[in-house]
Short mmCIF file of C-alpha atoms in Angstrom, two decimals:
data_model
loop_
_atom_site.label_atom_id
_atom_site.label_comp_id
_atom_site.label_asym_id
_atom_site.label_seq_id
_atom_site.Cartn_x
_atom_site.Cartn_y
_atom_site.Cartn_z
CA SER V 1 0.00 0.00 0.00
CA VAL V 2 1.09 3.61 -0.47
CA HIS V 3 0.09 6.89 1.14
CA ASN V 4 -2.01 9.29 -0.95
CA PHE V 5 0.65 11.99 -0.57
CA ASP V 6 3.94 12.60 1.23
CA TYR V 7 3.28 13.62 4.84
CA ASP V 8 6.92 14.44 5.58
CA TYR V 9 7.18 16.74 2.58
CA HIS V 10 4.07 18.60 3.69
CA THR V 11 5.56 19.00 7.16
CA TYR V 12 8.57 20.58 5.47
CA ARG V 13 6.37 22.94 3.43
CA LYS V 14 4.52 23.95 6.63
CA MET V 15 7.86 24.94 8.24
CA TYR V 16 7.74 22.32 11.03
CA LYS V 17 10.75 20.47 12.42
CA SER V 18 9.16 17.01 12.54
CA THR V 19 6.02 15.21 11.40
CA PHE V 20 5.40 13.78 14.86
CA THR V 21 6.60 14.75 18.34
CA GLU V 22 7.60 12.49 21.21
CA GLU V 23 5.34 14.48 23.56
CA GLY V 24 2.32 13.63 21.41
CA PHE V 25 0.98 17.18 21.17
CA ASP V 26 0.50 17.01 17.41
CA ASN V 27 -3.18 17.93 17.09
CA HIS V 28 -2.41 21.33 15.62
CA MET V 29 -0.53 19.59 12.78
CA ILE V 30 -3.81 18.86 11.06
CA TRP V 31 -2.34 17.22 7.97
CA SER V 32 -1.53 14.15 10.09
CA SER V 33 -5.08 13.92 11.46
CA GLN V 34 -5.91 11.26 8.87
CA LEU V 35 -3.35 8.78 7.56
CA LEU V 36 -4.75 8.02 4.12
CA PHE V 37 -3.39 5.16 2.04
CA LYS V 38 -4.28 3.09 -1.01
CA CYS V 39 -4.45 -0.70 -0.94
CA PRO V 40 -3.42 -2.44 -4.19
CA VAL V 41 -5.99 -4.71 -5.83
CA PRO V 42 -4.63 -7.92 -7.38
CA PRO V 43 -4.86 -7.63 -11.21
CA SER V 44 -7.10 -10.67 -11.40
CA LEU V 45 -9.69 -8.98 -9.16
CA VAL V 46 -9.67 -5.44 -10.58
CA GLU V 47 -12.61 -6.01 -12.94
CA THR V 48 -14.61 -7.83 -10.26
CA VAL V 49 -14.17 -5.01 -7.75
CA LYS V 50 -14.85 -2.30 -10.35
CA LEU V 51 -18.12 -3.92 -11.46
CA GLY V 52 -19.20 -4.73 -7.91
CA SER V 53 -19.91 -8.30 -8.92
CA SER V 54 -18.28 -9.66 -5.75
CA VAL V 55 -21.29 -8.43 -3.77
CA VAL V 56 -24.09 -10.99 -4.04
CA ASP V 57 -27.54 -10.27 -2.59
CA ASP V 58 -26.02 -7.42 -0.59
CA TYR V 59 -23.38 -9.72 0.94
CA ALA V 60 -19.66 -9.26 0.31
CA THR V 61 -17.65 -12.25 -0.91
CA LEU V 62 -14.26 -10.48 -0.99
CA PHE V 63 -12.53 -9.31 2.17
CA VAL V 64 -9.23 -7.64 3.03
CA ASP V 65 -7.03 -7.60 6.14
CA VAL V 66 -5.06 -4.47 6.98
CA VAL V 67 -1.74 -5.28 8.66
CA PRO V 68 0.47 -2.42 9.91
CA ILE V 69 4.20 -2.53 9.23
CA ARG V 70 5.61 -1.53 12.59
CA THR V 71 8.69 0.68 12.43
CA PRO V 72 10.07 3.19 14.96
CA PRO V 73 8.31 6.60 14.98
CA ARG V 74 9.80 9.26 12.74
CA TYR V 75 10.61 12.13 15.08
CA GLY V 76 13.51 13.52 13.05
CA PHE V 77 13.67 16.31 10.48
CA PRO V 78 11.17 15.64 7.66
CA THR V 79 13.87 15.98 4.98
CA GLN V 80 15.48 12.79 6.33
CA PHE V 81 12.60 10.77 4.92
CA PHE V 82 12.11 12.43 1.54
CA GLN V 83 11.39 10.37 -1.54
CA PRO V 84 13.97 10.60 -4.37
CA ARG V 85 11.71 12.97 -6.34
CA PHE V 86 12.34 15.63 -3.70
CA ALA V 87 16.13 15.49 -4.10
CA ASP V 88 16.13 18.98 -5.66
CA VAL V 89 14.41 20.54 -2.65
CA PRO V 90 16.78 22.65 -0.49
CA LYS V 91 17.49 21.27 2.96
CA VAL V 92 16.56 23.48 5.87
CA GLY V 93 20.12 23.66 7.23
CA MET V 94 19.32 22.55 10.77
CA ASP V 95 22.03 21.12 13.01
CA GLY V 96 22.09 17.35 12.83
CA GLU V 97 20.06 17.10 9.64
CA ILE V 98 21.06 14.03 7.67
CA ASP V 99 19.47 11.75 5.14
CA PHE V 100 17.68 8.80 6.69
CA ASP V 101 19.82 5.67 6.65
CA ALA V 102 17.89 2.56 7.65
CA GLU V 103 21.03 0.51 8.30
CA LYS V 104 22.54 3.22 10.46
CA GLU V 105 19.24 3.84 12.26
CA TRP V 106 18.20 0.24 12.83
CA GLY V 107 21.26 -1.87 12.10
CA ASP V 108 21.77 -4.46 9.36
CA SER V 109 19.85 -7.20 11.19
CA HIS V 110 16.61 -5.35 11.83
CA ILE V 111 13.66 -7.67 11.34
CA LEU V 112 10.09 -6.53 11.01
CA PRO V 113 7.66 -8.24 13.40
CA ARG V 114 5.98 -11.37 12.12
CA VAL V 115 2.63 -10.70 10.46
CA GLU V 116 0.83 -12.64 13.17
CA ASP V 117 2.48 -10.42 15.79
CA SER V 118 1.72 -7.11 14.09
CA GLY V 119 -1.95 -6.76 14.85
CA ARG V 120 -4.51 -6.33 12.12
CA TRP V 121 -7.99 -5.29 11.11
CA GLU V 122 -9.50 -8.50 9.77
CA ASN V 123 -12.21 -9.33 7.24
CA ILE V 124 -13.02 -5.84 6.04
CA PRO V 125 -15.69 -6.40 3.35
CA ILE V 126 -15.11 -5.10 -0.16
CA CYS V 127 -18.34 -3.37 -1.12
CA LYS V 128 -19.59 -2.14 -4.46
CA PRO V 129 -18.21 1.18 -5.76
CA SER V 130 -19.82 4.20 -4.11
CA LEU V 131 -22.29 5.09 -6.86
CA MET V 132 -23.58 1.53 -6.99
CA THR V 133 -23.90 1.34 -3.23
CA TYR V 134 -25.42 4.69 -2.36
CA ALA V 135 -26.31 7.10 -5.15
CA GLU V 136 -29.79 6.50 -6.47
CA THR V 137 -31.01 7.95 -9.72
CA LYS V 138 -34.40 9.64 -9.62
CA ASP V 139 -35.93 6.96 -11.84
CA ASN V 140 -33.63 4.14 -10.65
CA ALA V 141 -33.07 3.36 -14.31
CA GLU V 142 -29.33 2.76 -14.37
CA THR V 143 -28.06 -0.79 -14.12
CA ASP V 144 -24.95 -1.58 -12.10
CA ASN V 145 -22.93 -2.06 -15.28
CA LYS V 146 -23.91 1.35 -16.68
CA ILE V 147 -22.98 2.99 -13.39
CA ALA V 148 -19.60 1.22 -13.46
CA ILE V 149 -18.95 2.57 -16.95
CA ARG V 150 -19.96 6.06 -15.84
CA GLN V 151 -17.68 5.77 -12.78
CA GLU V 152 -14.71 4.82 -14.90
CA LYS V 153 -15.24 7.83 -17.17
CA GLU V 154 -15.67 10.23 -14.27
CA VAL V 155 -12.53 9.09 -12.47
CA GLU V 156 -10.49 9.71 -15.61
CA SER V 157 -8.98 13.17 -15.93
CA ASP V 158 -11.47 15.52 -17.56
CA PRO V 159 -10.46 19.19 -17.28
CA GLU V 160 -13.79 20.38 -18.62
CA GLY V 161 -15.76 18.34 -16.10
CA ASN V 162 -18.28 17.32 -18.77
CA GLU V 163 -18.48 13.71 -17.64
CA LYS V 164 -19.02 14.41 -13.97
CA ARG V 165 -22.29 13.20 -12.55
CA TRP V 166 -22.68 16.21 -10.27
CA ASN V 167 -21.47 19.77 -10.38
CA LEU V 168 -21.65 20.61 -6.65
CA ILE V 169 -21.86 18.28 -3.64
CA ALA V 170 -22.29 19.17 0.03
CA CYS V 171 -21.10 16.71 2.69
CA ALA V 172 -22.28 16.87 6.30
CA TRP V 173 -21.36 14.83 9.38
CA THR V 174 -24.33 15.25 11.67
CA SER V 175 -26.84 13.48 13.90
CA ALA V 176 -30.36 13.78 15.24
CA SER V 177 -28.94 15.22 18.48
CA PHE V 178 -25.47 15.73 19.89
CA HIS V 179 -23.36 17.08 22.74
CA THR V 180 -21.08 20.03 22.07
CA ARG V 181 -17.37 19.92 22.89
CA GLY V 182 -16.69 19.29 26.54
CA GLU V 183 -20.19 17.79 26.85
CA ARG V 184 -21.32 21.28 27.80
CA ARG V 185 -24.58 21.45 25.88
CA HIS V 186 -27.09 19.04 24.39
CA ILE V 187 -28.48 20.10 21.00
CA THR V 188 -31.72 18.41 19.92
CA ASP V 189 -33.07 20.43 16.97
CA ASN V 190 -31.11 18.78 14.14
CA VAL V 191 -34.03 16.89 12.60
CA ARG V 192 -35.84 20.13 11.91
CA ARG V 193 -32.62 21.87 10.92
CA LEU V 194 -31.57 19.26 8.37
CA ARG V 195 -34.86 19.42 6.47
CA GLU V 196 -34.59 23.20 6.17
CA TRP V 197 -30.86 23.25 5.43
CA ALA V 198 -31.14 20.67 2.66
CA GLU V 199 -34.13 22.43 1.09
CA PHE V 200 -32.24 25.73 1.05
CA HIS V 201 -29.10 24.36 -0.56
CA PHE V 202 -30.93 22.45 -3.28
CA MET V 203 -32.71 25.73 -4.00
CA THR V 204 -29.38 27.56 -4.33
CA GLY V 205 -27.66 25.17 -6.73
CA PHE V 206 -26.33 22.12 -4.88
CA ASP V 207 -27.33 18.99 -6.76
CA GLN V 208 -26.35 16.31 -4.23
CA ILE V 209 -25.97 16.16 -0.46
CA VAL V 210 -24.20 13.31 1.34
CA ILE V 211 -25.19 12.92 5.00
CA TYR V 212 -22.91 10.95 7.30
CA ASP V 213 -25.48 10.13 9.98
CA ASN V 214 -23.70 9.84 13.32
CA SER V 215 -26.91 9.43 15.31
CA GLU V 216 -26.22 5.87 16.47
CA ALA V 217 -23.10 7.12 18.25
CA GLN V 218 -25.15 9.75 20.10
CA ASP V 219 -27.65 9.26 22.92
CA GLU V 220 -27.69 5.48 22.42
CA GLY V 221 -28.95 5.96 18.87
CA GLU V 222 -32.56 6.49 19.87
CA ASP V 223 -33.31 8.35 16.63
CA THR V 224 -31.62 8.83 13.25
CA LEU V 225 -31.99 11.25 10.34
CA GLU V 226 -33.28 8.65 7.90
CA HIS V 227 -36.88 9.87 7.98
CA VAL V 228 -35.59 13.31 6.89
CA THR V 229 -33.21 12.12 4.18
CA ASP V 230 -35.99 9.92 2.76
CA LEU V 231 -37.88 13.12 1.90
CA PHE V 232 -35.24 13.86 -0.77
CA PRO V 233 -35.03 10.72 -2.96
CA GLY V 234 -32.24 10.91 -5.51
CA GLN V 235 -30.91 14.11 -3.92
CA ILE V 236 -29.61 13.04 -0.50
CA THR V 237 -27.34 10.07 0.07
CA ARG V 238 -27.45 8.91 3.70
CA ILE V 239 -24.57 6.85 5.07
CA ASN V 240 -25.04 5.31 8.49
CA TRP V 241 -21.90 6.39 10.35
CA PRO V 242 -21.95 5.15 13.97
CA SER V 243 -18.24 5.84 14.57
CA LYS V 244 -17.61 7.61 17.87
CA VAL V 245 -15.16 10.47 18.38
CA CYS V 246 -11.90 9.64 20.20
CA ASN V 247 -12.81 12.28 22.77
CA ASN V 248 -15.05 15.32 22.84
CA ARG V 249 -12.84 17.70 24.78
CA PRO V 250 -12.80 21.40 23.91
CA GLY V 251 -10.66 22.39 20.94
CA THR V 252 -8.32 24.56 23.03
CA GLY V 253 -5.30 23.87 25.23
CA ASP V 254 -2.59 21.24 24.81
CA ASN V 255 -4.91 18.24 25.14
CA LYS V 256 -7.39 19.16 22.42
CA GLY V 257 -10.46 17.17 21.50
CA GLU V 258 -10.19 14.72 18.60
CA ARG V 259 -13.33 14.49 16.51
CA SER V 260 -11.93 11.51 14.63
CA SER V 261 -15.36 10.43 13.38
CA GLN V 262 -15.88 13.82 11.73
CA TYR V 263 -12.42 13.86 10.14
CA ALA V 264 -12.88 10.35 8.73
CA ALA V 265 -16.35 11.18 7.39
CA GLU V 266 -15.00 14.24 5.59
CA SER V 267 -12.21 12.28 3.93
CA SER V 268 -14.61 9.47 3.08
CA CYS V 269 -16.95 11.87 1.30
CA ARG V 270 -14.13 13.45 -0.70
CA LEU V 271 -12.62 10.11 -1.69
CA ARG V 272 -15.88 8.26 -2.45
CA PHE V 273 -17.88 10.99 -4.11
CA GLY V 274 -15.37 13.70 -5.06
CA ALA V 275 -14.32 11.86 -8.21
CA HIS V 276 -17.87 12.30 -9.52
CA ALA V 277 -18.21 16.04 -8.87
CA ASN V 278 -16.65 19.25 -10.13
CA TRP V 279 -16.92 20.96 -6.72
CA LEU V 280 -17.37 19.68 -3.17
CA GLY V 281 -17.53 21.11 0.33
CA SER V 282 -18.12 19.89 3.89
CA PHE V 283 -20.41 21.92 6.12
CA ASP V 284 -22.40 21.88 9.33
CA ILE V 285 -26.17 22.03 8.99
CA ASP V 286 -26.27 25.40 10.75
CA GLU V 287 -24.20 27.01 7.95
CA TYR V 288 -26.05 28.57 5.00
CA LEU V 289 -24.13 29.46 1.83
CA VAL V 290 -26.05 32.36 0.35
CA PRO V 291 -25.62 33.77 -3.19
CA MET V 292 -25.34 37.56 -3.09
CA GLY V 293 -25.13 40.48 -5.51
CA GLY V 294 -26.32 39.52 -8.98
CA TYR V 295 -26.01 35.78 -8.35
CA ASN V 296 -29.02 33.50 -7.89
CA THR V 297 -27.22 30.19 -7.41
CA MET V 298 -23.90 28.94 -6.10
CA THR V 299 -23.49 27.26 -9.49
CA ASP V 300 -23.24 30.70 -11.10
CA VAL V 301 -20.76 31.87 -8.46
CA LEU V 302 -18.52 28.85 -9.06
CA HIS V 303 -18.76 29.26 -12.84
CA ASP V 304 -17.17 32.69 -12.53
CA MET V 305 -14.62 31.46 -9.98
CA ASP V 306 -13.65 28.83 -12.50
CA LYS V 307 -12.99 31.54 -15.10
CA GLU V 308 -10.56 33.12 -12.63
CA GLY V 309 -8.73 29.80 -12.28
CA LYS V 310 -9.62 29.39 -8.59
CA LYS V 311 -9.60 25.89 -7.11
CA VAL V 312 -10.65 26.71 -3.53
CA ILE V 313 -13.41 29.14 -2.47
CA SER V 314 -13.47 30.29 1.17
CA PHE V 315 -16.47 31.57 3.13
CA GLN V 316 -15.75 33.53 6.29
CA SER V 317 -17.55 32.62 9.48
CA MET V 318 -19.12 34.79 12.15
CA ARG V 319 -21.70 33.59 14.60
CA ALA V 320 -25.16 35.10 14.10
CA TRP V 321 -27.65 35.77 16.88
CA PRO V 322 -31.31 34.63 17.00
CA ARG V 323 -33.59 37.66 16.81
CA ILE V 324 -35.45 38.03 20.08
CA ASP V 325 -38.63 39.21 18.34
CA LEU V 326 -38.77 36.03 16.20
CA LEU V 327 -38.17 33.51 18.99
CA GLU V 328 -40.94 31.99 21.03
CA GLU V 329 -41.88 34.19 23.98
CA PRO V 330 -39.04 33.86 26.55
CA LYS V 331 -40.17 31.88 29.60
CA LYS V 332 -37.82 32.73 32.43
CA PHE V 333 -36.67 29.96 34.77
CA THR V 334 -34.17 29.88 37.65
CA GLU V 335 -33.52 26.14 38.11
CA ASN V 336 -29.75 25.67 37.58
CA CYS V 337 -29.75 29.35 36.61
CA PRO V 338 -30.38 31.64 39.60
CA GLU V 339 -29.65 34.67 37.42
CA GLY V 340 -32.59 33.86 35.15
CA CYS V 341 -32.45 32.05 31.79
CA PHE V 342 -34.77 30.98 28.99
CA HIS V 343 -34.75 28.40 26.19
CA PRO V 344 -34.27 30.23 22.84
CA LYS V 345 -36.60 28.28 20.55
CA VAL V 346 -37.34 29.05 16.92
CA ARG V 347 -41.05 29.41 16.31
CA GLU V 348 -42.69 26.59 14.34
CA ASP V 349 -43.99 29.00 11.70
CA LEU V 350 -40.54 30.52 11.05
CA THR V 351 -37.23 29.25 9.69
CA PHE V 352 -33.81 29.08 11.30
CA LEU V 353 -32.55 31.07 8.32
CA GLN V 354 -34.77 34.04 9.12
CA THR V 355 -34.57 33.79 12.92
CA TYR V 356 -30.76 33.76 12.89
CA ASN V 357 -30.45 36.34 10.13
CA CYS V 358 -28.68 38.83 12.38
CA ASP V 359 -24.91 39.08 11.95
CA GLN V 360 -22.76 40.96 14.43
CA GLU V 361 -21.27 43.07 11.62
CA GLU V 362 -22.47 44.44 8.33
CA PRO V 363 -20.80 42.95 5.26
CA PRO V 364 -17.99 42.80 4.52
CA ARG V 365 -17.36 41.40 8.00
CA LYS V 366 -13.92 41.95 9.54
CA ASN V 367 -13.77 40.33 13.00
CA VAL V 368 -14.49 36.85 11.69
CA MET V 369 -13.78 33.54 13.41
CA PRO V 370 -10.91 31.23 12.36
CA ALA V 371 -13.55 28.76 11.24
CA GLU V 372 -14.02 29.41 7.54
CA LYS V 373 -15.62 26.82 5.28
CA GLN V 374 -14.67 26.01 1.70
CA ILE V 375 -15.92 24.69 -1.60
CA TYR V 376 -13.07 23.16 -3.55
CA ARG V 377 -12.07 21.12 -6.58
CA PRO V 378 -11.79 17.55 -5.23
CA ASP V 379 -9.33 16.61 -7.98
CA TYR V 380 -7.04 19.41 -6.73
CA VAL V 381 -7.34 19.12 -2.94
CA LEU V 382 -5.68 15.95 -1.64
CA LEU V 383 -6.62 16.44 2.01
CA HIS V 384 -9.22 18.74 3.52
CA PHE V 385 -9.53 19.29 7.26
CA VAL V 386 -12.83 20.87 8.36
CA HIS V 387 -11.86 24.48 7.59
CA TYR V 388 -8.80 24.22 5.38
CA SER V 389 -7.53 22.75 2.11
CA THR V 390 -4.53 21.32 3.89
CA VAL V 391 -2.73 19.44 1.09
CA THR V 392 -3.13 20.21 -2.62
CA LYS V 393 -1.60 18.98 -5.84
CA VAL V 394 0.59 22.07 -6.09
CA SER V 395 1.79 21.90 -2.47
CA GLN V 396 3.13 18.41 -3.25
CA LEU V 397 5.19 19.50 -6.28
CA ASN V 398 8.97 19.37 -6.02
CA LYS V 399 11.14 22.39 -6.84
CA LYS V 400 11.34 21.79 -10.58
CA GLN V 401 7.63 21.03 -10.92
CA THR V 402 6.71 24.11 -8.88
CA GLU V 403 8.74 26.37 -11.15
CA GLU V 404 7.26 24.71 -14.25
CA TYR V 405 3.83 25.54 -12.77
CA GLY V 406 4.88 29.19 -12.76
CA ILE V 407 5.60 29.65 -9.06
CA THR V 408 8.88 30.58 -7.41
CA PHE V 409 9.75 27.73 -5.06
CA LYS V 410 9.83 28.61 -1.36
CA ARG V 411 9.89 26.24 1.54
CA GLY V 412 6.87 27.86 3.17
CA TYR V 413 3.92 27.09 0.90
CA LYS V 414 1.03 29.50 0.49
CA GLU V 415 -1.95 28.49 -1.62
CA ARG V 416 -2.46 30.89 -4.51
CA ASP V 417 -5.48 29.29 -6.19
CA VAL V 418 -7.82 30.20 -3.32
CA LYS V 419 -10.25 33.10 -3.09
CA VAL V 420 -12.27 34.51 -0.20
CA VAL V 421 -15.69 35.38 -1.59
CA ASP V 422 -16.86 38.99 -1.76
CA GLU V 423 -19.69 39.01 0.78
CA ILE V 424 -21.56 41.82 -0.99
CA LYS V 425 -21.11 40.94 -4.65
CA GLU V 426 -20.70 37.14 -4.65
CA ALA V 427 -21.78 35.07 -1.64
CA THR V 428 -21.76 34.91 2.14
CA MET V 429 -22.16 32.28 4.87
CA LEU V 430 -24.70 32.71 7.66
CA HIS V 431 -23.65 30.69 10.71
CA SER V 432 -26.81 29.97 12.68
CA LYS V 433 -25.19 28.05 15.54
CA SER V 434 -27.75 27.31 18.23
CA VAL V 435 -27.86 29.57 21.26
CA VAL V 436 -28.91 27.49 24.28
CA TRP V 437 -30.32 28.30 27.68
CA ASP V 438 -27.07 28.69 29.67
CA GLN V 439 -25.93 31.36 27.18
CA THR V 440 -28.88 33.54 28.18
CA ARG V 441 -27.82 34.11 31.81
CA LYS V 442 -28.73 37.63 32.97
CA TRP V 443 -29.77 38.45 29.41
CA GLU V 444 -32.25 41.07 30.54
CA LYS V 445 -29.32 42.98 32.10
CA THR V 446 -26.39 42.17 29.82
CA CYS V 447 -28.34 42.98 26.66
CA LYS V 448 -28.82 46.53 27.93
CA LEU V 449 -25.12 47.25 28.45
CA ASN V 450 -23.39 49.73 26.18
CA ASN V 451 -21.04 46.96 25.03
CA PRO V 452 -23.37 43.99 25.53
CA ILE V 453 -22.23 40.41 26.10
CA CYS V 454 -25.51 39.32 24.64
CA LYS V 455 -26.19 36.25 22.51
CA VAL V 456 -29.73 37.07 21.47
CA GLY V 457 -30.26 39.49 18.63
CA PHE V 458 -31.59 43.03 18.75
CA PRO V 459 -31.22 44.15 15.11
CA PHE V 460 -30.18 47.67 14.19
CA PRO V 461 -32.96 49.64 12.47
CA GLU V 462 -32.49 49.96 8.73
CA GLY V 463 -30.07 52.75 7.89
CA LYS V 464 -28.39 52.72 11.30
CA HIS V 465 -24.79 51.57 11.83
CA ARG V 466 -22.30 50.95 14.63
CA SER V 467 -20.56 54.15 13.62
CA ASP V 468 -23.65 56.00 14.83
CA GLY V 469 -22.66 55.09 18.41
CA VAL V 470 -24.50 52.99 20.99
CA LEU V 471 -28.16 52.76 20.03
CA LYS V 472 -30.96 51.24 22.08
CA ASN V 473 -34.61 50.37 21.47
CA ASP V 474 -37.53 51.75 23.50
CA GLU V 475 -37.04 49.06 26.18
CA GLY V 476 -33.38 49.96 26.64
CA TYR V 477 -31.91 46.92 24.85
CA THR V 478 -28.76 47.66 22.85
CA TYR V 479 -28.81 46.93 19.13
CA ASN V 480 -26.17 44.27 18.45
CA CYS V 481 -26.66 42.76 14.99
CA PHE V 482 -27.68 43.45 11.38
CA VAL V 483 -30.30 41.85 9.16
CA ASN V 484 -29.05 40.76 5.72
CA LYS V 485 -31.67 42.23 3.39
CA ARG V 486 -30.95 39.82 0.55
CA ILE V 487 -31.60 36.88 2.86
CA GLU V 488 -34.66 38.52 4.40
CA ASN V 489 -36.37 39.70 1.22
CA THR V 490 -35.33 37.04 -1.32
CA TRP V 491 -34.19 33.80 0.23
CA VAL V 492 -36.51 33.54 3.23
CA PRO V 493 -39.71 33.71 1.12
CA LYS V 494 -38.26 31.24 -1.40
CA LEU V 495 -37.31 28.83 1.38
CA GLU V 496 -40.73 29.07 3.02
CA ALA V 497 -42.41 28.26 -0.29
CA ALA V 498 -40.10 25.30 -0.94
CA LEU V 499 -40.72 23.90 2.55
CA GLN V 500 -44.47 24.12 2.06
CA ASN V 501 -44.15 21.99 -1.06
CA ARG V 502 -42.09 19.34 0.75
CA PRO V 503 -43.86 16.87 3.09
CA GLU V 504 -43.07 16.91 6.78
CA ALA V 505 -40.57 14.41 8.22
CA GLY V 506 -42.35 11.41 9.66
#
């Protein structure tokens, strides 16, 4: 087997001294979050696997064992382990930097552990190719053989993208309910959210959504999202994904949380479905990608990005607040909250899109979070990690190849084929992350401060701005967010109409 790209070379391009550290605090080195590799298929079985004919009556007849080759950890300088094709890359000049010499490192009698002593994952079933297994056509007219032929064409290099089955795919790792990092909060509104989120994005140009349903790993799997995904036949592919996270600690400090299930789901979606799409992105179902300016669909936005030669499109993130006047009437309680709290609940007759349409800044927003999301070319991005296109085809080029591509080679790599969207003229992302009861402590006081620490929205009147100074409504609450008029006047009515035409989830 071989890795999909060179991890040590990427460590070098990211200006780090080693790919792994003996202390184990490597979480910030996100390119090593997923060790991707390709298993060779024996020539005699290639056709069988490609056609999916080894799966009989939904049962696999071919299996594979994965056996690790155990070698000492590579804590040294990444240049020690370079492949020959990186021989033209300048060394970093650190003291003690030498080329890796297996005989010198391990001796001339080093023996790998016996296979039976190495540990293994046994009897992993070989399933049908992804399109045969999951992607339904609206009329279910394609036979397995036709799908296999289509798959083979799509995987082949096609710069025009004419043979791709889909233009734009959204992937989402989600569940019917979940606990936030640190187990601090329990979120239970995802069933309703998913139906709305999917409806909105089909309306704005996405033509396939892949849901990695993590519900069975949450709350003992009492409910799943299947009854929602079934409302969108031929449009949503649901993959049951009961993998648990390694730990759910907060994402700060030295011992950060590891959402391994999410990282694996994202890579799975890119590898299994990316070959059949021109563009792909992974999102949370509280993130709305909204066409702005003269654009009516994300398809049109990406068409123009393509003309500019961009491979990665970034959407900045800023948490929006739920508008107090659109929530259900606050019912104050003091149990576990002596200061007074309430449950911010979106009214049944309104959408999350409208209720949370209240950004802390007017576009273009400046004080954004380091939590951008991206749409990217899956044939260009080799590894994506939640917010970032971590490894790309160009970042893996050696010195000669980089210069042939038209870039001056530097050790520190900076992606040039990326663009942050213009939030006024092109598109924006509304982040409608749920505000829960313990974030409303003392809200009746804090929301009246001149610089409020307030997580419920009091929108500025039209025509008023922060530059006008501290402004308050008649009840003394300080205005703290802005309504996006394009969302309010165009997309909210369209979404409401689309939801009315879609049956309710059972």
